[in-house]
Short mmCIF file of C-alpha atoms and ligand atoms in Angstrom, two decimals:
data_model
loop_
_atom_site.label_atom_id
_atom_site.label_comp_id
_atom_site.label_asym_id
_atom_site.label_seq_id
_atom_site.Cartn_x
_atom_site.Cartn_y
_atom_site.Cartn_z
CA MET A 233 -14.33 -21.10 3.44
CA LYS A 234 -10.97 -21.13 5.27
CA ILE A 235 -8.65 -18.21 4.52
CA LEU A 236 -4.94 -17.66 5.15
CA VAL A 237 -3.74 -14.04 5.27
CA ILE A 238 0.01 -13.49 4.94
CA GLY A 239 1.59 -10.48 6.67
CA ALA A 240 1.60 -8.73 10.04
CA GLY A 241 0.73 -5.03 9.71
CA GLY A 242 -2.23 -2.66 9.88
CA ARG A 243 -3.14 -3.56 6.30
CA GLU A 244 -3.39 -7.23 7.22
CA HIS A 245 -5.44 -6.44 10.33
CA ALA A 246 -7.87 -4.52 8.10
CA LEU A 247 -7.99 -7.44 5.64
CA VAL A 248 -8.68 -9.93 8.43
CA TRP A 249 -11.33 -7.63 9.95
CA LYS A 250 -13.17 -7.26 6.64
CA LEU A 251 -12.84 -10.93 5.62
CA SER A 252 -14.19 -12.00 9.02
CA GLN A 253 -17.50 -10.27 8.21
CA SER A 254 -18.12 -12.50 5.19
CA PRO A 255 -20.79 -15.18 5.60
CA LEU A 256 -18.62 -17.31 3.30
CA VAL A 257 -15.71 -17.32 5.77
CA LYS A 258 -15.60 -19.91 8.54
CA LYS A 259 -12.04 -19.50 9.80
CA ILE A 260 -9.09 -17.18 9.21
CA PHE A 261 -5.42 -17.89 9.86
CA ALA A 262 -2.75 -15.19 9.76
CA ALA A 263 0.94 -15.83 9.13
CA PRO A 264 2.41 -14.45 11.26
CA GLY A 265 -0.37 -11.89 12.01
CA ASN A 266 -0.22 -9.70 15.11
CA SER A 267 -1.69 -9.75 18.62
CA GLY A 268 -4.29 -7.11 17.69
CA MET A 269 -6.01 -9.41 15.23
CA ALA A 270 -5.89 -12.49 17.46
CA ARG A 271 -9.63 -12.40 18.19
CA LEU A 272 -10.40 -12.63 14.46
CA ALA A 273 -7.61 -14.83 13.13
CA GLU A 274 -5.49 -17.62 14.52
CA GLY A 275 -1.84 -16.58 14.31
CA LEU A 276 0.71 -19.01 12.88
CA PRO A 277 4.41 -18.91 13.73
CA ILE A 278 5.36 -18.86 10.04
CA PRO A 279 7.06 -15.75 8.65
CA ALA A 280 5.81 -14.32 5.33
CA HIS A 281 8.91 -15.41 3.40
CA LYS A 282 8.68 -19.14 4.26
CA THR A 283 6.92 -20.09 1.04
CA VAL A 284 7.15 -23.87 1.35
CA GLU A 285 5.97 -23.91 4.98
CA LEU A 286 3.05 -21.64 4.10
CA ALA A 287 2.03 -23.87 1.20
CA ASP A 288 2.37 -26.99 3.39
CA PHE A 289 0.07 -25.36 5.94
CA ALA A 290 -2.49 -24.33 3.29
CA ASP A 291 -2.40 -27.82 1.80
CA SER A 292 -2.78 -29.81 4.97
CA ASN A 293 -5.41 -27.51 6.53
CA GLY A 294 -7.74 -27.25 3.56
CA ILE A 295 -7.24 -23.48 3.03
CA ASP A 296 -9.60 -22.33 0.26
CA LEU A 297 -7.94 -18.97 -0.38
CA THR A 298 -4.61 -17.40 0.56
CA VAL A 299 -4.34 -13.59 0.48
CA VAL A 300 -0.85 -12.07 0.38
CA GLY A 301 -0.33 -8.67 2.06
CA PRO A 302 3.30 -7.56 1.48
CA GLU A 303 5.18 -7.32 -1.82
CA GLY A 304 8.25 -9.37 -0.84
CA PRO A 305 6.69 -12.84 -1.12
CA LEU A 306 4.93 -11.86 -4.39
CA VAL A 307 8.10 -10.58 -6.03
CA HIS A 308 9.88 -13.77 -4.90
CA GLY A 309 7.27 -16.03 -6.48
CA ILE A 310 4.95 -17.29 -3.73
CA VAL A 311 2.00 -17.29 -6.14
CA ASP A 312 3.86 -19.38 -8.73
CA TYR A 313 4.70 -21.94 -6.06
CA PHE A 314 1.15 -22.11 -4.65
CA LYS A 315 -0.22 -22.51 -8.18
CA GLU A 316 2.19 -25.35 -8.90
CA ARG A 317 0.70 -27.06 -5.88
CA ARG A 318 -2.84 -26.26 -7.04
CA LEU A 319 -3.55 -23.99 -4.08
CA THR A 320 -5.85 -20.99 -4.65
CA ILE A 321 -4.07 -17.72 -3.95
CA PHE A 322 -4.85 -14.03 -4.51
CA GLY A 323 -1.86 -12.11 -5.87
CA PRO A 324 0.32 -11.78 -8.98
CA THR A 325 2.94 -14.28 -10.16
CA LYS A 326 6.62 -13.40 -10.02
CA GLY A 327 6.48 -12.30 -13.68
CA ALA A 328 3.55 -9.94 -13.11
CA ALA A 329 4.96 -8.69 -9.77
CA ARG A 330 7.90 -7.19 -11.71
CA LEU A 331 5.62 -4.14 -12.02
CA GLU A 332 6.69 -3.39 -8.42
CA GLY A 333 9.86 -5.49 -8.19
CA SER A 334 11.63 -3.66 -11.01
CA LYS A 335 11.06 0.04 -11.69
CA ALA A 336 12.92 -0.34 -15.00
CA PHE A 337 10.54 -3.12 -16.12
CA SER A 338 7.55 -1.07 -15.03
CA LYS A 339 8.69 2.08 -16.88
CA GLN A 340 9.48 0.11 -20.04
CA LEU A 341 6.07 -1.55 -20.00
CA MET A 342 4.38 1.83 -19.51
CA GLU A 343 6.35 3.27 -22.41
CA LYS A 344 5.39 0.33 -24.62
CA CYS A 345 1.71 0.64 -23.70
CA GLY A 346 1.62 4.44 -24.04
CA VAL A 347 0.75 4.94 -20.37
CA PRO A 348 1.32 8.52 -19.13
CA THR A 349 4.34 8.61 -16.80
CA ALA A 350 7.40 10.81 -16.14
CA ARG A 351 10.05 10.78 -18.89
CA PHE A 352 12.96 8.57 -17.88
CA GLY A 353 16.28 6.90 -18.57
CA ILE A 354 17.60 3.56 -17.21
CA PHE A 355 21.26 3.14 -16.26
CA SER A 356 23.59 0.62 -14.68
CA ASP A 357 26.78 2.52 -15.46
CA LEU A 358 27.62 5.51 -13.24
CA THR A 359 29.48 7.49 -15.93
CA GLU A 360 26.53 7.20 -18.32
CA ALA A 361 24.07 8.08 -15.57
CA LEU A 362 26.05 11.19 -14.62
CA ALA A 363 26.29 12.26 -18.28
CA HIS A 364 22.51 11.90 -18.61
CA LEU A 365 21.98 13.87 -15.41
CA GLU A 366 23.70 16.89 -16.92
CA LYS A 367 20.91 17.12 -19.49
CA CYS A 368 18.13 16.87 -16.88
CA SER A 369 16.44 19.80 -15.24
CA ILE A 370 16.28 20.05 -11.44
CA PRO A 371 14.48 18.80 -9.40
CA VAL A 372 15.01 15.31 -10.74
CA VAL A 373 14.12 11.90 -9.33
CA VAL A 374 16.55 8.98 -8.89
CA LYS A 375 15.13 5.54 -8.16
CA ALA A 376 16.74 2.21 -7.35
CA ASP A 377 15.36 -0.44 -9.72
CA GLY A 378 14.53 -3.11 -7.13
CA LEU A 379 12.72 -3.34 -3.81
CA ALA A 380 14.23 -0.98 -1.24
CA ALA A 381 11.67 -0.92 1.60
CA GLY A 382 10.20 2.38 0.43
CA LYS A 383 13.56 4.16 0.57
CA GLY A 384 14.67 3.71 -3.02
CA ALA A 385 13.27 6.95 -4.50
CA VAL A 386 15.21 10.19 -4.06
CA VAL A 387 13.64 13.47 -5.12
CA ALA A 388 16.79 15.56 -5.65
CA HIS A 389 16.35 19.32 -5.36
CA THR A 390 19.95 20.02 -6.31
CA ARG A 391 22.30 18.43 -8.83
CA GLU A 392 24.65 17.49 -5.96
CA GLU A 393 21.91 15.48 -4.27
CA ALA A 394 21.22 13.60 -7.51
CA ILE A 395 24.95 12.88 -7.99
CA TYR A 396 25.13 11.63 -4.41
CA ALA A 397 22.11 9.34 -4.90
CA LEU A 398 23.47 7.92 -8.16
CA THR A 399 26.92 7.35 -6.68
CA SER A 400 25.61 5.66 -3.56
CA MET A 401 23.34 3.37 -5.57
CA LEU A 402 25.58 2.48 -8.51
CA LYS A 403 29.04 2.68 -6.95
CA ASP A 404 28.69 2.23 -3.19
CA LYS A 405 25.82 -0.26 -3.58
CA THR A 406 23.88 1.11 -0.59
CA PHE A 407 20.81 -0.79 -1.78
CA GLY A 408 22.79 -3.86 -2.82
CA GLU A 409 21.49 -5.60 -5.94
CA ALA A 410 18.28 -3.46 -5.88
CA GLY A 411 20.36 -0.40 -6.78
CA SER A 412 22.59 -1.95 -9.42
CA LYS A 413 20.26 -0.40 -11.99
CA VAL A 414 18.62 3.01 -11.58
CA VAL A 415 15.86 5.03 -13.18
CA ILE A 416 16.43 8.77 -13.57
CA GLU A 417 13.14 10.49 -14.14
CA GLU A 418 11.50 13.81 -14.68
CA TYR A 419 10.06 15.48 -11.58
CA LEU A 420 6.29 15.78 -11.67
CA SER A 421 4.31 18.19 -9.57
CA GLY A 422 0.70 17.99 -8.53
CA GLU A 423 -1.50 16.16 -6.09
CA GLU A 424 -0.52 12.55 -5.32
CA VAL A 425 -3.27 9.91 -5.11
CA SER A 426 -3.54 6.14 -4.93
CA VAL A 427 -5.90 4.16 -7.13
CA LEU A 428 -6.06 0.40 -6.67
CA ALA A 429 -7.73 -2.14 -8.91
CA VAL A 430 -8.69 -5.77 -8.38
CA VAL A 431 -7.58 -7.68 -11.47
CA ASP A 432 -8.29 -11.29 -12.50
CA GLY A 433 -5.90 -11.55 -15.45
CA ASN A 434 -8.34 -9.96 -17.92
CA HIS A 435 -11.01 -7.98 -16.11
CA LEU A 436 -10.44 -5.21 -13.66
CA ILE A 437 -12.46 -3.32 -11.08
CA LEU A 438 -11.19 0.02 -9.80
CA LEU A 439 -11.52 0.54 -6.07
CA GLU A 440 -12.30 3.98 -4.65
CA PRO A 441 -9.45 6.53 -4.75
CA SER A 442 -7.49 7.39 -1.60
CA GLN A 443 -4.62 9.66 -0.62
CA ASP A 444 -1.65 8.59 1.47
CA HIS A 445 0.59 10.96 3.46
CA LYS A 446 4.13 9.68 2.96
CA ARG A 447 6.23 12.27 4.82
CA ALA A 448 6.78 11.90 8.56
CA LEU A 449 5.83 15.44 9.59
CA ASP A 450 3.02 17.95 9.13
CA GLY A 451 3.06 20.04 5.98
CA ASP A 452 4.68 17.14 4.06
CA GLN A 453 8.00 17.77 5.76
CA GLY A 454 10.55 15.28 7.06
CA PRO A 455 11.65 11.94 5.68
CA ASN A 456 9.53 9.55 3.62
CA THR A 457 7.77 6.82 5.60
CA GLY A 458 5.65 3.80 4.78
CA GLY A 459 2.63 6.13 5.17
CA MET A 460 1.40 8.28 8.08
CA GLY A 461 -2.29 8.44 7.25
CA ALA A 462 -4.86 8.27 4.48
CA TYR A 463 -8.38 9.19 3.56
CA SER A 464 -10.98 8.17 1.01
CA PRO A 465 -12.74 9.29 -1.17
CA VAL A 466 -10.53 12.01 -2.65
CA PRO A 467 -12.52 15.06 -3.81
CA MET A 468 -9.86 16.00 -6.39
CA VAL A 469 -10.45 12.71 -8.24
CA THR A 470 -13.65 13.15 -10.21
CA PRO A 471 -15.63 10.27 -11.78
CA GLN A 472 -14.51 11.53 -15.19
CA MET A 473 -10.88 11.34 -14.04
CA MET A 474 -11.46 7.78 -12.79
CA GLY A 475 -12.66 6.94 -16.32
CA GLN A 476 -9.42 8.36 -17.73
CA ILE A 477 -7.33 6.47 -15.15
CA ARG A 478 -9.06 3.26 -16.13
CA GLY A 479 -8.85 3.75 -19.90
CA LYS A 480 -5.38 5.30 -20.19
CA ILE A 481 -3.56 3.55 -17.36
CA PHE A 482 -5.08 0.35 -16.01
CA GLU A 483 -6.54 -1.17 -19.17
CA PRO A 484 -3.38 -0.78 -21.28
CA VAL A 485 -1.14 -2.15 -18.51
CA VAL A 486 -3.36 -5.15 -17.75
CA ARG A 487 -3.53 -5.91 -21.47
CA GLY A 488 0.19 -5.23 -22.01
CA ILE A 489 1.45 -7.48 -19.24
CA ALA A 490 -0.86 -10.30 -20.35
CA GLU A 491 0.54 -9.98 -23.87
CA GLN A 492 4.02 -10.45 -22.43
CA GLY A 493 2.90 -13.79 -21.03
CA SER A 494 2.44 -12.71 -17.40
CA PRO A 495 -1.28 -11.98 -16.89
CA PHE A 496 -1.82 -9.95 -13.73
CA GLN A 497 -4.07 -11.33 -11.02
CA GLY A 498 -4.28 -9.52 -7.69
CA ILE A 499 -4.24 -5.88 -6.62
CA LEU A 500 -2.67 -3.46 -9.06
CA TYR A 501 -1.95 -0.22 -7.21
CA ALA A 502 -1.10 2.92 -9.15
CA GLY A 503 0.62 5.78 -7.33
CA LEU A 504 -0.49 8.72 -9.46
CA MET A 505 0.42 12.37 -9.78
CA LEU A 506 -2.48 14.54 -10.90
CA THR A 507 -0.49 16.87 -13.15
CA ALA A 508 -1.68 19.78 -15.27
CA ASP A 509 -1.55 17.30 -18.21
CA GLY A 510 -3.72 14.73 -16.44
CA PRO A 511 -2.93 11.77 -14.17
CA LYS A 512 0.55 10.25 -14.61
CA VAL A 513 1.95 7.10 -12.99
CA LEU A 514 4.69 7.53 -10.37
CA GLU A 515 4.87 3.84 -9.58
CA PHE A 516 2.97 0.59 -9.55
CA ASN A 517 2.64 -1.67 -6.55
CA VAL A 518 1.27 -5.18 -6.79
CA ARG A 519 -0.58 -5.43 -3.48
CA PHE A 520 -2.90 -3.53 -1.18
CA GLY A 521 -1.51 -0.20 0.09
CA ASP A 522 -0.74 0.43 3.73
CA PRO A 523 -2.42 2.62 5.09
CA GLU A 524 -4.78 2.97 2.09
CA THR A 525 -6.40 -0.40 2.87
CA GLN A 526 -7.34 0.85 6.34
CA VAL A 527 -9.62 3.48 4.73
CA LEU A 528 -10.79 1.48 1.71
CA LEU A 529 -12.08 -1.62 3.45
CA PRO A 530 -14.23 0.21 6.04
CA ARG A 531 -15.96 1.85 3.05
CA LEU A 532 -16.53 -1.44 1.21
CA LYS A 533 -20.07 -2.61 1.94
CA SER A 534 -19.98 -5.80 -0.15
CA ASP A 535 -18.18 -9.07 0.55
CA LEU A 536 -14.36 -8.92 0.29
CA ALA A 537 -13.91 -12.71 0.36
CA GLU A 538 -16.28 -13.08 -2.60
CA LEU A 539 -14.42 -10.35 -4.51
CA LEU A 540 -10.92 -11.76 -3.95
CA LEU A 541 -11.98 -15.35 -4.63
CA ALA A 542 -13.65 -14.29 -7.89
CA ALA A 543 -10.43 -12.53 -8.94
CA ALA A 544 -8.27 -15.52 -7.99
CA GLN A 545 -10.55 -17.76 -10.07
CA GLY A 546 -10.67 -15.47 -13.12
CA ARG A 547 -14.37 -14.60 -12.88
CA LEU A 548 -14.34 -11.00 -11.76
CA GLN A 549 -17.15 -10.12 -14.17
CA GLU A 550 -19.51 -11.94 -11.77
CA VAL A 551 -19.01 -9.52 -8.87
CA ARG A 552 -19.52 -5.83 -8.27
CA PRO A 553 -18.31 -4.08 -5.14
CA VAL A 554 -20.71 -1.75 -3.33
CA TRP A 555 -19.29 1.31 -1.56
CA ASP A 556 -20.38 3.27 1.45
CA THR A 557 -20.73 6.94 0.46
CA ARG A 558 -19.28 8.01 3.81
CA ALA A 559 -15.69 9.17 4.12
CA ALA A 560 -12.99 7.28 6.03
CA ALA A 561 -9.82 8.74 7.52
CA CYS A 562 -6.82 7.00 9.06
CA VAL A 563 -4.14 8.43 11.33
CA VAL A 564 -1.04 6.30 11.86
CA LEU A 565 0.41 6.31 15.38
CA ALA A 566 4.16 5.83 15.20
CA SER A 567 6.93 5.11 17.69
CA GLN A 568 9.50 7.70 18.65
CA GLY A 569 12.27 7.75 16.05
CA TYR A 570 10.20 6.28 13.18
CA PRO A 571 11.00 6.13 10.23
CA GLY A 572 14.59 5.95 11.54
CA LYS A 573 15.68 3.66 14.36
CA TYR A 574 12.69 3.57 16.69
CA ASP A 575 11.79 2.83 20.28
CA MET A 576 10.17 -0.46 21.25
CA GLY A 577 8.73 -2.08 24.36
CA ARG A 578 6.64 0.92 25.48
CA GLU A 579 3.46 0.06 27.35
CA ILE A 580 0.22 0.96 25.55
CA THR A 581 -2.86 2.19 27.43
CA GLY A 582 -6.21 3.76 26.60
CA PHE A 583 -8.03 0.83 24.96
CA LYS A 584 -10.96 1.15 27.41
CA ASP A 585 -11.41 4.83 26.49
CA ILE A 586 -12.16 4.03 22.86
CA GLU A 587 -14.41 1.00 23.34
CA ASP A 588 -17.68 2.90 23.01
CA LEU A 589 -16.69 5.46 20.41
CA PRO A 590 -19.05 5.17 17.43
CA GLU A 591 -17.80 4.82 13.84
CA THR A 592 -14.19 4.27 14.79
CA LEU A 593 -11.78 1.37 14.30
CA LEU A 594 -8.32 0.64 15.62
CA PHE A 595 -6.08 -1.55 13.48
CA HIS A 596 -2.91 -2.87 15.10
CA ALA A 597 0.49 -3.09 13.42
CA GLY A 598 3.49 -2.95 15.78
CA THR A 599 1.90 -4.24 18.98
CA LYS A 600 2.31 -7.32 21.14
CA ARG A 601 0.29 -8.67 24.00
CA GLU A 602 2.27 -9.80 27.04
CA GLY A 603 -0.15 -11.24 29.58
CA GLU A 604 -2.46 -8.36 30.43
CA ARG A 605 -0.11 -5.71 29.02
CA TRP A 606 0.23 -4.43 25.50
CA ILE A 607 3.59 -3.15 24.30
CA THR A 608 4.94 -1.51 21.15
CA VAL A 609 7.12 -3.68 18.90
CA GLY A 610 7.21 -1.70 15.64
CA GLY A 611 7.62 1.70 14.00
CA ARG A 612 4.05 2.06 12.82
CA VAL A 613 2.07 0.91 15.85
CA PHE A 614 -1.62 1.57 15.04
CA SER A 615 -3.98 2.90 12.40
CA ALA A 616 -6.73 4.95 14.06
CA VAL A 617 -9.71 5.10 11.70
CA GLY A 618 -12.88 7.19 11.70
CA LEU A 619 -15.92 7.16 9.42
CA GLY A 620 -18.28 10.07 8.84
CA ASP A 621 -20.74 11.71 6.48
CA THR A 622 -18.04 14.23 5.65
CA LEU A 623 -14.26 14.00 5.64
CA GLU A 624 -14.19 16.50 8.54
CA ALA A 625 -16.38 14.20 10.64
CA ALA A 626 -14.28 11.13 9.77
CA LEU A 627 -11.08 12.96 10.69
CA GLU A 628 -12.51 14.20 13.96
CA ARG A 629 -13.35 10.63 14.99
CA ALA A 630 -9.96 9.26 13.92
CA TYR A 631 -8.19 11.97 15.93
CA VAL A 632 -10.17 11.20 19.10
CA VAL A 633 -8.83 7.62 18.91
CA ALA A 634 -5.32 8.87 18.06
CA GLU A 635 -5.33 11.03 21.23
CA LYS A 636 -6.79 8.43 23.59
CA ILE A 637 -4.43 5.60 22.76
CA GLN A 638 -1.27 6.30 24.73
CA PHE A 639 2.33 5.16 24.69
CA GLU A 640 5.53 6.99 25.41
CA GLY A 641 7.01 8.69 22.35
CA LYS A 642 3.80 8.37 20.28
CA HIS A 643 3.78 10.67 17.27
CA PHE A 644 1.31 11.26 14.49
CA ARG A 645 0.55 13.84 11.85
CA ARG A 646 -2.10 16.41 12.74
CA ASP A 647 -2.86 17.40 9.16
CA ILE A 648 -4.22 14.22 7.57
CA GLY A 649 -6.80 15.22 4.95
CA ALA A 650 -5.90 18.91 5.20
CA ARG A 651 -5.15 19.22 1.49
CA ALA A 652 -8.55 17.84 0.56
CA LEU A 653 -10.33 20.14 3.00
CA LYS A 654 -8.45 23.11 1.57
CA GLY A 655 -9.15 22.01 -2.00
CA VAL A 656 -12.83 21.40 -1.32
CA LYS A 657 -13.21 24.84 0.27
CA SER A 658 -11.46 26.67 -2.57
CA THR A 659 -13.77 25.16 -5.20
CA ARG A 660 -16.94 26.13 -3.34
P1 LIG B 959 7.98 5.74 -5.51
O1 LIG B 959 8.74 4.77 -4.66
O2 LIG B 959 8.29 5.66 -6.95
O3 LIG B 959 6.52 5.79 -5.20
O4 LIG B 959 8.43 7.18 -4.98
C1 LIG B 959 8.27 7.57 -3.64
C2 LIG B 959 7.76 8.98 -3.56
O5 LIG B 959 8.64 9.85 -4.26
C3 LIG B 959 6.41 9.17 -4.26
O6 LIG B 959 5.35 8.86 -3.40
C4 LIG B 959 6.46 10.63 -4.62
O7 LIG B 959 6.09 11.45 -3.53
C5 LIG B 959 7.90 10.87 -4.93
N1 LIG B 959 8.13 10.74 -6.39
C6 LIG B 959 8.42 9.61 -7.07
N2 LIG B 959 8.56 9.86 -8.39
C7 LIG B 959 8.36 11.18 -8.55
C8 LIG B 959 8.36 12.05 -9.68
N3 LIG B 959 8.64 11.62 -10.90
N4 LIG B 959 8.10 13.36 -9.47
C9 LIG B 959 7.84 13.82 -8.23
N5 LIG B 959 7.83 13.06 -7.13
C10 LIG B 959 8.09 11.75 -7.27
N1 LIG B 960 1.04 3.55 1.12
C1 LIG B 960 2.14 3.25 0.30
C2 LIG B 960 2.31 1.83 0.04
O1 LIG B 960 1.56 0.99 0.46
O2 LIG B 960 3.25 1.49 -0.68
#
C-alpha cells in the first residue's frame, strides 16, 4: 500500500512513524512533511492547502490511502474533492468537519442530540451579545465561531475581559470572518481530557484517553498554546467513564450528524471537562490531536494503516486496536517567544546523546536540515516522548530527551503529568 500523509508537524511525524511499521505499507509520501521524517517518508513540495495538486499526485502515483493531519484542509473540503475523484482518503467531509469549523454548528448539534456541554448562546450582533453577557455569571467563555488557530476561545475572569473579547470579535473583526459569530458559554471547572475516536460513518472505536497541557508555563500559567505536552493513559478516566463518554457523547453525535446527511468518517476528537456532573464537551476537533497523537500512537500495538483504511472504507467493525498497557509521556520543546512571535534559525545539537536511550522517541515539528546542520524553523520544535511501566518512568525518559536536545532559547514545561501523579497519590 502507498500512503500520502498531509501536514508537517509532530503529529504527522508520529503518524508517518507508526504507519511505516505496517507490513501493509510499502511507501509513504508526506506533503509537505518535515526533515525529521525524511528517512521514513518522501517529502513533497506541495503545501497542505493545495487540494487539486495533492489529488493529482495521489491519482498519478497510485496512492491507496491519504491521511489528513491538520483541520484546515478538512474544513475546506479536501475529502469531498478526493471522493469526487474516487481517491481513498481518511478524514471527514466538509459537512462533517463543521463540528470543528463552526463552534455554533457543533453546539447546536450537541443540544439537539442531548450531549452534555456548557450552556450557551450564539450571537452575531454585539448589542445582543452584550445584553446576554449581563445575565451570565463570571467567569464566562467567549468563542469565535470559526477556525482561529487555537486562539479563538477566551476564558474571561472579569466582565470587562468578556466585553473586550466580544467587541474585538464582533466589531473590530480581529478574527475576520471566523469571529463574525460568537458563542458565549458557561464556564466549566474540572479536569480537562482528550478522547479521540476513529469513526467510519456508522461505527466508532474509542482510542485511549490522554491529557494535553495547553498553557505555555508550569502550573497552567501563561498564554494558551497548541499544546506543550501530553500523557496517556489518564488515571482520572475510568473504564466506566469511558463507557459514559461513548454512550452519552460519541454515539449520539455520530448518529446525529449522519441523520443530518453528513456522516462522519475520520477522527472525532472530544475535548472534555470532567465536571462534578460528569464529562461535558468543551469542543470537538475533526482530526488527530497534537501532541496527543505523539503519546497515543506509541501505545498502539496493532496496525494503524489497517485501522485507518478500514475506517475510510466503512468497515471498522472488522478491526480492533490493541493497546500497550505502558504509559507514554510527551514534552514539547518550543522556541523562545512561542506561542507569540518566536525565534528561528537556531542550531540544534544533542541528537547523538539520545541515540541509545531505551523507550524514547523524538518527533520533529519545526526543524530543518541544512547540509549537516539542523536548525529550528517553528514554534513547537520537537516532541520528546518516553514510555514506561508507570507514568513516572515514562516522564523521566521523556525529560532526559528534553534536556539532551539543545538549541538556544529552548523552553518546555517541567510539570507534564503532574496533575495525574498528584491525583493518583491522593486516591491511594
Ligand atoms: P476550545 O478552543 O473550545 O477548546 O477552548 C480552548 C480552551 O479554553 C480549552 O482547552 C479550555 O481549557 C478552555 N475552555 C473552553 N471552553 C471552556 C469552558 N466552557 N469552561 C472552561 N474552560 C473552557
Ligand atoms: N492538542 C490540542 C489540539 O490538537 O487541538
